[in-house]
Amino acid sequence: MAKIVGIVLGLLVIADTLRSGHAAGTYGVTKASWQPLCEATTDLRTIPSDVAANLKAGVTKVKNMILDSTRAAIYSQLQKGTKEAARVITISLYMLGAALRAVSYLESTDIINGVDLAAKSAYLKGHIDEFLKVAEKTTRSGEHCLLAAGDTGAATFAGESLNRVNCPTTMVDTTPTKASLKKLSSKGHKGAMTPSNGGSHEHQASGTYRCRLFSKSNANGLAHSGGNVEDGIKWAGGYYSLHSTPDNPLTVADLRETPDTPREASTAWQQVFTAISKAPNSESATYTNNSKAIDSDTEATELLSQVLHNEKGENAEDIKKMRDDIFTTKLASVVDSTFANIHNAKLPAKISGIDKGKSLGEITAPSDLAALLAALLRKIDTEVATLKKKLETTNERPDPVSEATCNTIKGEADCNRAAACRYNTTETYENKKFQFNASKASASGVPAPQPQTGGTETTTEKCKGKGEKDCKSPDCKWDGKECKDFSFLVNMKLALSISAFMSLVAF
């Protein structure tokens, strides 16, 4: 009996020695090794929706800036000619410029970076999920590729958990939902293990060695039964690499945030880390309404320089004086109150189908705001065109003609050709034969002489015969050849200007 026991014990020792020396490349991987993959795929699943949420939020902020800019432009027309109008139009132009800069950033940077991050995340997640599913199902003689806690037994899936570790190996619908990454960052994986790709091989368990996924051997690995596998086999996006020597242990990528050796930029993992560093962020200054910081914003300073000086790059101190004149030195509080005035302003009449009394803040449809602004600008344009036409007509009218004007004509033919004069054949006094004819003047569109309320000398007579040096305002003006009555034209232009201004205020 003692001999039998000794033989059995000897056989067990020999078997254990053979087992311990078996190809290390076929060991199953420990929980500490595969758990970072589950943590990564959990984060990666949230990235597309997070990208969508940040892009949508950024676009919404840009849209709101454009809407507020339009409201401010409308309010400036309702307050035309006031200090408030100058303040509001400055805010409107500043917000429009900020919105357009944000749109340019979206177009050139955030949309591209967001799509890039979503694509690379989905690519890496696909490789991780495929490996985990295959490895979990791969067994040999009761031994497994993914080991449970304690490095004994198989790690198996139960729903979206692998050995009680959250491990969702599916994709979800992309919805605009913000999420914070728990393990992945722009630097690496916060939960990554320290790879020991030396003699101890903590990522694999020497007690279980039958995982053909982890060796290219034709005895125990992927090339079993006489096949051949070339070098370069990788799993999980390059997390695991098969050794070039058959049955040597796996090499595990160093995903830590501070790796011992810098990772290659071309690896799927590093590309994701780099893409995370460029992820769209709707909370960035690009999408912020900085109207209350106009005093410190270089873009605002340049805008005021162009608008008020018609020049670029004017002296900042000069711009500050103009800015203080518009907003006072308490800019932030003035901007706040101005926005409140804009949103609370009510329409003085029904305009573009929008009822009288509705506040600008209540009007949210972009088409309604656009129609409202267009109506106000069109009304002003029409009135300016009418005023311009009246002024042009006034400038073209001939000077008033009086009896004295007709008396200066010599010769019957010249007198009768004049628009407001006629030759009187019955008049015996030669200088009185050339007389003013009111009916003829009216038919010819020539203004009659203005009645005088003070003194007997008419304005025309005051100006007549004066030299250029003596021809002075307010009644006279030198036209390049002679001194002419200017009072009529001035009064007409003033009246038209006042009329146009009052009509805008009334609107």
Coordinates of C-alpha atoms in Angstrom, one line a residue:
M1 CA 0.0 0.0 0.0
A2 CA 2.8 2.4 0.9
K3 CA 4.3 1.8 -2.5
I4 CA 1.0 2.5 -4.3
V5 CA 0.6 5.8 -2.4
G6 CA 4.1 6.8 -3.3
I7 CA 3.6 6.0 -7.0
V8 CA 0.3 8.1 -7.0
L9 CA 2.0 11.0 -5.3
G10 CA 4.9 10.8 -7.7
L11 CA 2.5 10.9 -10.7
L12 CA 0.7 13.9 -9.2
V13 CA 4.0 15.8 -8.8
I14 CA 5.0 15.0 -12.4
A15 CA 1.6 16.1 -13.7
D16 CA 1.7 19.3 -11.8
T17 CA 5.2 20.0 -13.0
L18 CA 4.1 19.4 -16.6
R19 CA 1.0 21.6 -16.0
S20 CA 3.0 24.5 -14.6
G21 CA 5.5 24.4 -17.5
H22 CA 2.7 24.4 -20.1
A23 CA 2.6 27.1 -22.7
A24 CA 2.0 30.4 -20.8
G25 CA 0.3 32.0 -23.8
T26 CA -2.8 29.9 -23.3
Y27 CA -3.5 31.0 -19.7
G28 CA -6.9 32.6 -19.2
V29 CA -6.9 36.3 -18.3
T30 CA -7.7 37.5 -14.8
K31 CA -10.5 39.8 -13.7
A32 CA -8.0 42.6 -13.1
S33 CA -7.0 42.3 -16.7
W34 CA -10.3 42.2 -18.4
Q35 CA -12.3 44.5 -16.1
P36 CA -10.8 47.7 -17.7
L37 CA -12.3 46.6 -21.0
C38 CA -15.7 46.5 -19.4
E39 CA -15.2 50.0 -17.9
A40 CA -14.0 51.3 -21.2
T41 CA -17.0 49.9 -23.2
T42 CA -19.4 51.4 -20.6
D43 CA -17.9 54.9 -21.2
L44 CA -17.7 54.4 -25.0
R45 CA -21.4 53.6 -25.2
T46 CA -22.3 57.1 -23.9
I47 CA -20.0 59.1 -26.2
P48 CA -22.2 59.5 -29.4
S49 CA -25.2 60.7 -27.3
D50 CA -22.9 63.1 -25.4
V51 CA -21.5 64.5 -28.6
A52 CA -25.0 65.0 -30.0
A53 CA -26.1 66.8 -26.8
N54 CA -23.2 69.2 -26.8
L55 CA -23.6 70.0 -30.4
K56 CA -27.3 70.6 -30.0
A57 CA -26.9 72.7 -26.9
G58 CA -24.2 74.8 -28.7
V59 CA -26.5 75.3 -31.7
T60 CA -29.4 76.3 -29.4
K61 CA -27.2 79.0 -27.7
V62 CA -26.2 80.3 -31.1
K63 CA -29.8 80.4 -32.2
N64 CA -30.8 82.3 -29.0
M65 CA -28.1 84.9 -29.6
I66 CA -29.4 85.5 -33.2
L67 CA -33.0 85.8 -31.9
D68 CA -31.9 88.2 -29.2
S69 CA -29.9 90.2 -31.7
T70 CA -33.0 90.4 -33.9
R71 CA -35.2 91.5 -31.0
A72 CA -32.6 94.2 -30.2
A73 CA -32.6 95.4 -33.8
I74 CA -36.4 95.7 -33.7
Y75 CA -36.3 97.5 -30.4
S76 CA -33.7 100.0 -31.8
Q77 CA -36.2 100.9 -34.5
L78 CA -38.9 101.5 -32.0
Q79 CA -36.6 103.7 -30.0
K80 CA -35.0 105.4 -33.0
G81 CA -33.1 108.6 -32.2
T82 CA -32.6 107.9 -28.5
K83 CA -29.6 107.0 -26.4
E84 CA -31.3 103.7 -25.8
A85 CA -31.4 103.0 -29.5
A86 CA -27.6 103.5 -29.9
R87 CA -27.0 101.2 -26.9
V88 CA -29.4 98.5 -28.3
I89 CA -28.0 98.5 -31.8
T90 CA -24.5 98.1 -30.4
I91 CA -25.6 95.0 -28.4
S92 CA -27.5 93.7 -31.4
L93 CA -24.5 93.9 -33.7
Y94 CA -22.2 92.4 -31.0
M95 CA -24.4 89.4 -30.5
L96 CA -24.8 88.8 -34.2
G97 CA -21.0 88.9 -34.6
A98 CA -20.6 86.5 -31.7
A99 CA -23.2 84.1 -33.1
L100 CA -21.6 84.1 -36.5
R101 CA -18.2 83.4 -35.0
A102 CA -19.8 80.5 -33.1
V103 CA -21.3 79.1 -36.3
S104 CA -17.9 79.3 -38.0
Y105 CA -16.4 77.4 -35.1
L106 CA -19.1 74.8 -35.3
E107 CA -18.5 74.5 -39.0
S108 CA -14.7 74.3 -38.9
T109 CA -14.1 72.5 -35.6
D110 CA -16.8 71.1 -33.3
I111 CA -18.9 69.3 -35.8
I112 CA -15.8 67.6 -37.3
N113 CA -14.3 66.8 -33.9
G114 CA -17.6 65.5 -32.6
V115 CA -18.2 63.1 -35.5
D116 CA -14.6 62.0 -35.3
L117 CA -14.9 61.2 -31.6
A118 CA -18.2 59.3 -32.1
A119 CA -16.8 57.3 -35.0
K120 CA -13.5 56.3 -33.2
S121 CA -15.4 55.4 -30.0
A122 CA -17.8 53.2 -31.9
Y123 CA -14.9 51.5 -33.7
L124 CA -13.0 50.7 -30.4
K125 CA -16.2 49.6 -28.6
G126 CA -17.0 47.2 -31.4
H127 CA -13.5 45.5 -31.1
I128 CA -13.8 45.4 -27.3
D129 CA -17.3 43.9 -27.4
E130 CA -16.5 41.3 -30.0
F131 CA -13.5 40.1 -28.0
L132 CA -15.4 39.9 -24.7
K133 CA -18.3 37.9 -26.3
V134 CA -16.0 35.5 -28.1
A135 CA -13.6 35.1 -25.1
E136 CA -16.5 34.5 -22.7
K137 CA -17.8 31.6 -24.9
T138 CA -14.4 30.0 -25.5
T139 CA -13.6 27.1 -23.2
R140 CA -11.5 24.0 -23.4
S141 CA -11.7 21.0 -21.1
G142 CA -13.6 23.1 -18.5
E143 CA -11.0 25.8 -18.5
H144 CA -11.7 29.4 -19.7
C145 CA -10.3 32.5 -21.4
L146 CA -12.0 35.0 -19.0
L147 CA -11.5 34.1 -15.4
A148 CA -13.7 35.0 -12.4
A149 CA -12.6 36.7 -9.2
G150 CA -9.9 34.7 -7.5
D151 CA -8.7 33.5 -10.9
T152 CA -10.8 30.3 -10.6
G153 CA -13.7 29.4 -12.7
A154 CA -15.2 31.1 -15.7
A155 CA -16.4 34.8 -15.8
T156 CA -19.8 34.6 -17.5
F157 CA -22.3 37.2 -18.7
A158 CA -25.6 37.8 -17.0
G159 CA -27.4 40.4 -19.0
E160 CA -25.1 43.4 -19.3
S161 CA -22.8 42.2 -16.4
L162 CA -19.7 40.1 -16.6
N163 CA -19.0 38.4 -13.3
R164 CA -21.0 41.2 -11.6
V165 CA -19.1 43.9 -13.4
N166 CA -21.2 46.3 -15.5
C167 CA -20.1 45.4 -19.1
P168 CA -22.7 46.5 -21.8
T169 CA -21.6 44.9 -25.1
T170 CA -24.4 46.5 -27.1
M171 CA -25.0 49.9 -28.6
V172 CA -27.9 52.2 -27.7
D173 CA -29.9 54.7 -29.7
T174 CA -28.2 58.1 -30.1
T175 CA -30.1 60.7 -28.2
P176 CA -29.0 64.2 -27.1
T177 CA -27.9 63.2 -23.6
K178 CA -24.9 64.6 -21.8
A179 CA -22.7 62.2 -19.9
S180 CA -19.5 62.3 -17.9
L181 CA -16.8 59.7 -18.6
K182 CA -16.0 57.8 -15.5
K183 CA -12.8 56.0 -16.6
L184 CA -11.6 57.3 -19.9
S185 CA -10.0 60.7 -20.3
S186 CA -7.8 62.6 -22.8
K187 CA -4.8 61.1 -21.0
G188 CA -5.8 57.4 -20.8
H189 CA -7.7 54.9 -18.7
K190 CA -8.0 55.8 -15.0
G191 CA -8.7 52.1 -14.1
A192 CA -6.1 50.5 -16.2
M193 CA -3.9 47.9 -14.6
T194 CA -0.1 48.2 -14.5
P195 CA 1.0 45.7 -17.1
S196 CA 3.6 43.2 -16.0
N197 CA 4.7 41.9 -19.3
G198 CA 7.7 40.2 -17.6
G199 CA 8.2 36.9 -15.9
S200 CA 5.3 37.1 -13.4
H201 CA 2.5 37.8 -15.8
E202 CA -0.2 38.9 -13.3
H203 CA -2.7 39.4 -16.1
Q204 CA -2.8 35.7 -16.7
A205 CA -3.4 32.8 -14.3
S206 CA -0.9 29.9 -14.6
G207 CA -3.5 27.5 -13.1
T208 CA -5.7 27.6 -16.2
Y209 CA -3.9 27.6 -19.5
R210 CA -6.3 26.3 -22.1
C211 CA -7.4 29.4 -24.1
R212 CA -6.6 29.0 -27.7
L213 CA -7.3 32.7 -28.4
F214 CA -4.1 33.8 -26.7
S215 CA -1.5 31.8 -28.7
K216 CA -0.7 31.3 -32.4
S217 CA 0.6 27.9 -31.6
N218 CA -0.4 24.9 -33.8
A219 CA -0.4 22.8 -30.7
N220 CA -2.5 24.7 -28.3
G221 CA -3.4 28.0 -30.0
L222 CA -5.2 29.5 -33.0
A223 CA -3.2 27.3 -35.4
H224 CA -4.2 24.1 -33.7
S225 CA -4.1 20.9 -35.8
G226 CA -1.2 21.9 -38.1
G227 CA -2.4 25.4 -39.2
N228 CA -0.3 28.6 -39.3
V229 CA -1.0 32.1 -37.9
E230 CA 1.1 35.1 -38.8
D231 CA 2.4 37.6 -36.3
G232 CA 0.4 40.7 -35.4
I233 CA -2.7 39.2 -33.9
K234 CA -4.4 41.7 -31.5
W235 CA -7.5 41.6 -29.4
A236 CA -9.8 44.4 -28.1
G237 CA -8.4 47.1 -30.3
G238 CA -4.8 46.3 -29.4
Y239 CA -5.3 45.8 -25.7
Y240 CA -4.0 42.3 -25.9
S241 CA -1.2 41.3 -28.4
L242 CA -0.2 37.7 -29.1
H243 CA 3.5 37.1 -28.8
S244 CA 5.5 36.4 -31.9
T245 CA 6.9 33.3 -30.2
P246 CA 4.2 30.6 -30.0
D247 CA 2.8 30.0 -26.5
N248 CA 4.6 33.0 -24.9
P249 CA 2.4 35.1 -22.6
L250 CA 0.2 37.9 -23.9
T251 CA 1.4 41.5 -24.0
V252 CA -1.0 44.0 -22.4
A253 CA -1.1 47.6 -23.6
D254 CA -0.3 50.2 -21.0
L255 CA -3.5 52.4 -20.9
R256 CA -2.7 54.3 -17.7
E257 CA -2.8 58.1 -17.8
T258 CA 0.9 58.2 -17.2
P259 CA 2.3 55.2 -19.1
D260 CA 5.9 54.1 -18.7
T261 CA 6.4 54.4 -22.5
P262 CA 4.4 56.8 -24.6
R263 CA 1.7 55.1 -26.7
E264 CA 1.8 55.1 -30.4
A265 CA -0.6 57.7 -31.9
S266 CA -2.0 55.3 -34.4
T267 CA -3.4 52.8 -32.0
A268 CA -7.2 52.7 -31.6
W269 CA -7.0 53.5 -27.9
Q270 CA -4.7 56.5 -28.3
Q271 CA -6.9 57.9 -31.1
V272 CA -9.9 57.8 -28.8
F273 CA -7.9 59.5 -26.0
T274 CA -6.8 62.2 -28.4
A275 CA -10.4 62.6 -29.7
I276 CA -11.7 63.0 -26.2
S277 CA -9.4 66.0 -25.7
K278 CA -11.2 67.7 -28.6
A279 CA -14.7 66.8 -27.7
P280 CA -17.4 69.5 -28.3
N281 CA -18.4 71.4 -25.2
S282 CA -21.4 73.6 -25.2
E283 CA -20.2 75.3 -22.1
S284 CA -17.1 76.8 -23.7
A285 CA -16.8 80.5 -24.2
T286 CA -17.5 80.1 -27.9
Y287 CA -21.2 79.6 -27.2
T288 CA -21.5 82.1 -24.4
N289 CA -23.4 85.4 -24.7
N290 CA -20.7 87.8 -23.4
S291 CA -22.6 91.0 -23.8
K292 CA -21.9 92.1 -20.3
A293 CA -18.2 91.8 -21.0
I294 CA -18.2 94.2 -24.0
D295 CA -15.7 96.4 -22.1
S296 CA -13.1 93.7 -22.0
D297 CA -13.8 91.9 -25.3
T298 CA -11.4 92.7 -28.1
E299 CA -14.0 91.8 -30.7
A300 CA -16.4 94.4 -29.2
T301 CA -13.6 97.0 -29.2
E302 CA -13.0 96.3 -32.9
L303 CA -16.7 96.4 -33.7
L304 CA -17.1 99.9 -32.1
S305 CA -14.0 101.0 -34.0
Q306 CA -15.5 100.0 -37.3
V307 CA -19.0 101.3 -36.6
L308 CA -18.2 104.6 -34.9
H309 CA -14.9 105.5 -36.5
N310 CA -15.2 103.7 -39.9
E311 CA -11.7 102.3 -39.2
K312 CA -10.2 99.1 -37.9
G313 CA -7.8 99.0 -35.0
E314 CA -8.5 102.4 -33.4
N315 CA -6.9 103.3 -30.1
A316 CA -8.5 101.3 -27.3
E317 CA -8.7 104.4 -25.0
D318 CA -10.6 106.3 -27.7
I319 CA -13.0 103.4 -28.0
K320 CA -13.5 103.3 -24.3
K321 CA -14.7 106.9 -24.2
M322 CA -17.3 106.1 -26.9
R323 CA -18.3 102.9 -25.1
D324 CA -18.7 104.7 -21.8
D325 CA -20.8 107.4 -23.6
I326 CA -23.1 104.7 -24.8
F327 CA -23.2 102.4 -21.8
T328 CA -21.9 104.5 -19.0
T329 CA -19.1 103.1 -16.7
K330 CA -21.6 100.6 -15.2
L331 CA -21.8 98.5 -18.3
A332 CA -22.8 95.1 -16.9
S333 CA -25.9 96.5 -15.0
V334 CA -26.8 98.7 -18.0
V335 CA -26.7 95.7 -20.3
D336 CA -28.9 93.7 -17.9
S337 CA -31.5 96.5 -17.8
T338 CA -31.3 97.0 -21.5
F339 CA -32.1 93.3 -22.1
A340 CA -35.0 93.6 -19.8
N341 CA -36.3 96.6 -21.7
I342 CA -35.9 94.7 -25.0
H343 CA -37.8 91.7 -23.8
N344 CA -40.6 93.8 -22.1
A345 CA -41.0 96.2 -25.0
K346 CA -44.5 96.0 -26.5
L347 CA -45.5 96.6 -30.1
P348 CA -47.1 100.1 -30.5
A349 CA -49.3 98.8 -33.3
K350 CA -50.2 95.6 -35.2
I351 CA -47.2 94.9 -37.3
S352 CA -46.6 91.9 -39.7
G353 CA -49.8 90.3 -38.3
I354 CA -48.5 90.4 -34.8
D355 CA -51.0 92.0 -32.4
K356 CA -50.4 95.4 -30.8
G357 CA -49.2 95.1 -27.2
K358 CA -47.4 91.9 -27.6
S359 CA -43.9 92.0 -25.9
L360 CA -40.8 91.2 -27.9
G361 CA -39.8 88.5 -25.4
E362 CA -43.1 86.7 -26.1
I363 CA -42.2 86.5 -29.8
T364 CA -40.1 83.3 -30.2
A365 CA -40.7 82.1 -33.8
P366 CA -37.8 83.1 -36.0
S367 CA -40.1 83.8 -38.9
D368 CA -42.2 86.3 -36.8
L369 CA -39.1 88.2 -35.6
A370 CA -37.8 88.3 -39.2
A371 CA -41.1 89.6 -40.6
L372 CA -41.3 92.2 -37.8
L373 CA -37.9 93.6 -38.4
A374 CA -38.4 93.5 -42.2
A375 CA -41.6 95.5 -41.8
L376 CA -40.0 98.2 -39.7
L377 CA -37.0 98.5 -42.0
R378 CA -39.3 98.6 -45.1
K379 CA -41.4 101.4 -43.6
I380 CA -38.3 103.4 -42.8
D381 CA -36.9 102.8 -46.3
T382 CA -40.1 103.9 -47.9
E383 CA -40.3 107.1 -45.9
V384 CA -36.7 107.9 -46.6
A385 CA -37.2 107.4 -50.3
T386 CA -40.3 109.6 -50.2
L387 CA -38.4 112.3 -48.3
K388 CA -35.5 112.1 -50.8
K389 CA -37.9 112.5 -53.7
K390 CA -39.5 115.6 -52.1
L391 CA -36.1 117.2 -51.4
E392 CA -35.0 116.5 -55.0
T393 CA -38.1 118.1 -56.3
T394 CA -37.6 121.1 -54.1
N395 CA -34.1 121.5 -55.3
E396 CA -35.2 121.5 -58.9
R397 CA -37.8 124.2 -58.5
P398 CA -36.9 127.6 -59.9
D399 CA -36.4 130.6 -57.7
P400 CA -39.4 132.7 -57.0
V401 CA -40.1 135.5 -59.6
S402 CA -41.4 138.9 -58.7
E403 CA -42.3 142.2 -60.5
A404 CA -38.8 143.4 -59.9
T405 CA -37.4 140.3 -61.6
C406 CA -39.6 141.0 -64.7
N407 CA -38.5 144.7 -64.7
T408 CA -34.9 143.7 -65.3
I409 CA -35.7 142.1 -68.7
K410 CA -35.0 144.1 -71.8
G411 CA -36.9 143.5 -74.9
E412 CA -40.5 142.4 -75.6
A413 CA -39.5 138.9 -77.0
D414 CA -37.3 138.1 -74.0
C415 CA -40.1 139.2 -71.6
N416 CA -42.7 137.0 -73.3
R417 CA -40.4 134.0 -73.3
A418 CA -40.0 134.3 -69.5
A419 CA -42.1 131.8 -67.5
A420 CA -43.8 134.4 -65.3
C421 CA -43.6 137.7 -67.1
R422 CA -45.6 139.4 -69.9
Y423 CA -44.9 142.5 -72.0
N424 CA -47.5 145.3 -71.3
T425 CA -47.9 147.3 -74.5
T426 CA -50.2 149.9 -72.8
E427 CA -47.6 150.9 -70.2
T428 CA -46.0 154.3 -71.0
Y429 CA -43.1 154.0 -68.6
E430 CA -40.5 151.9 -70.3
N431 CA -39.3 150.0 -67.2
K432 CA -42.9 149.0 -66.3
K433 CA -43.7 147.3 -69.6
F434 CA -42.1 144.1 -68.3
Q435 CA -44.6 142.9 -65.7
F436 CA -45.1 139.8 -63.4
N437 CA -48.0 137.6 -64.5
A438 CA -49.4 135.4 -61.7
S439 CA -51.5 133.2 -64.0
K440 CA -48.6 132.5 -66.4
A441 CA -46.3 131.8 -63.4
S442 CA -48.7 129.3 -61.9
A443 CA -49.1 127.5 -65.2
S444 CA -45.3 127.3 -65.6
G445 CA -44.8 126.0 -62.0
V446 CA -42.9 129.1 -61.0
P447 CA -43.4 130.1 -57.3
A448 CA -45.0 133.4 -56.7
P449 CA -43.2 136.0 -54.5
Q450 CA -43.7 135.4 -50.8
P451 CA -45.8 138.0 -48.8
Q452 CA -43.6 140.0 -46.4
T453 CA -44.7 140.6 -42.8
G454 CA -41.9 142.9 -41.8
G455 CA -40.7 145.8 -43.9
T456 CA -41.3 146.3 -47.6
E457 CA -38.0 144.8 -48.9
T458 CA -38.5 141.1 -50.1
T459 CA -35.9 138.4 -49.5
T460 CA -35.2 138.3 -53.3
E461 CA -34.5 142.0 -53.3
K462 CA -32.2 141.6 -50.3
C463 CA -30.1 139.0 -52.1
K464 CA -30.3 140.5 -55.6
G465 CA -27.1 142.2 -56.8
K466 CA -25.0 141.1 -53.8
G467 CA -21.4 139.9 -54.4
E468 CA -20.2 136.5 -53.2
K469 CA -18.7 138.0 -50.0
D470 CA -21.9 139.8 -49.0
C471 CA -24.2 136.9 -50.0
K472 CA -24.7 135.3 -46.5
S473 CA -27.2 133.1 -44.7
P474 CA -29.9 132.9 -43.5
D475 CA -31.8 134.4 -46.5
C476 CA -29.2 134.4 -49.2
K477 CA -26.8 131.8 -50.7
W478 CA -24.2 132.1 -53.5
D479 CA -24.9 129.5 -56.2
G480 CA -21.6 129.9 -58.0
K481 CA -22.8 132.7 -60.3
E482 CA -25.1 135.0 -58.3
C483 CA -26.6 135.6 -54.9
K484 CA -30.0 133.9 -54.6
D485 CA -32.8 133.6 -52.1
F486 CA -32.2 130.6 -49.9
S487 CA -34.8 131.0 -47.2
F488 CA -37.5 129.1 -49.1
L489 CA -35.4 126.0 -49.7
V490 CA -34.2 125.9 -46.1
N491 CA -37.7 126.1 -44.7
M492 CA -39.0 123.4 -47.0
K493 CA -36.2 121.0 -46.2
L494 CA -36.6 121.6 -42.5
A495 CA -40.3 121.0 -42.7
L496 CA -39.9 117.7 -44.6
S497 CA -37.2 116.5 -42.2
I498 CA -39.4 117.2 -39.2
S499 CA -42.4 115.6 -40.9
A500 CA -40.4 112.4 -41.6
F501 CA -39.0 112.2 -38.1
M502 CA -42.4 112.7 -36.5
S503 CA -43.9 109.9 -38.6
L504 CA -41.2 107.5 -37.5
V505 CA -41.9 108.3 -33.8
A506 CA -45.6 108.0 -34.3
F507 CA -45.1 104.5 -35.9

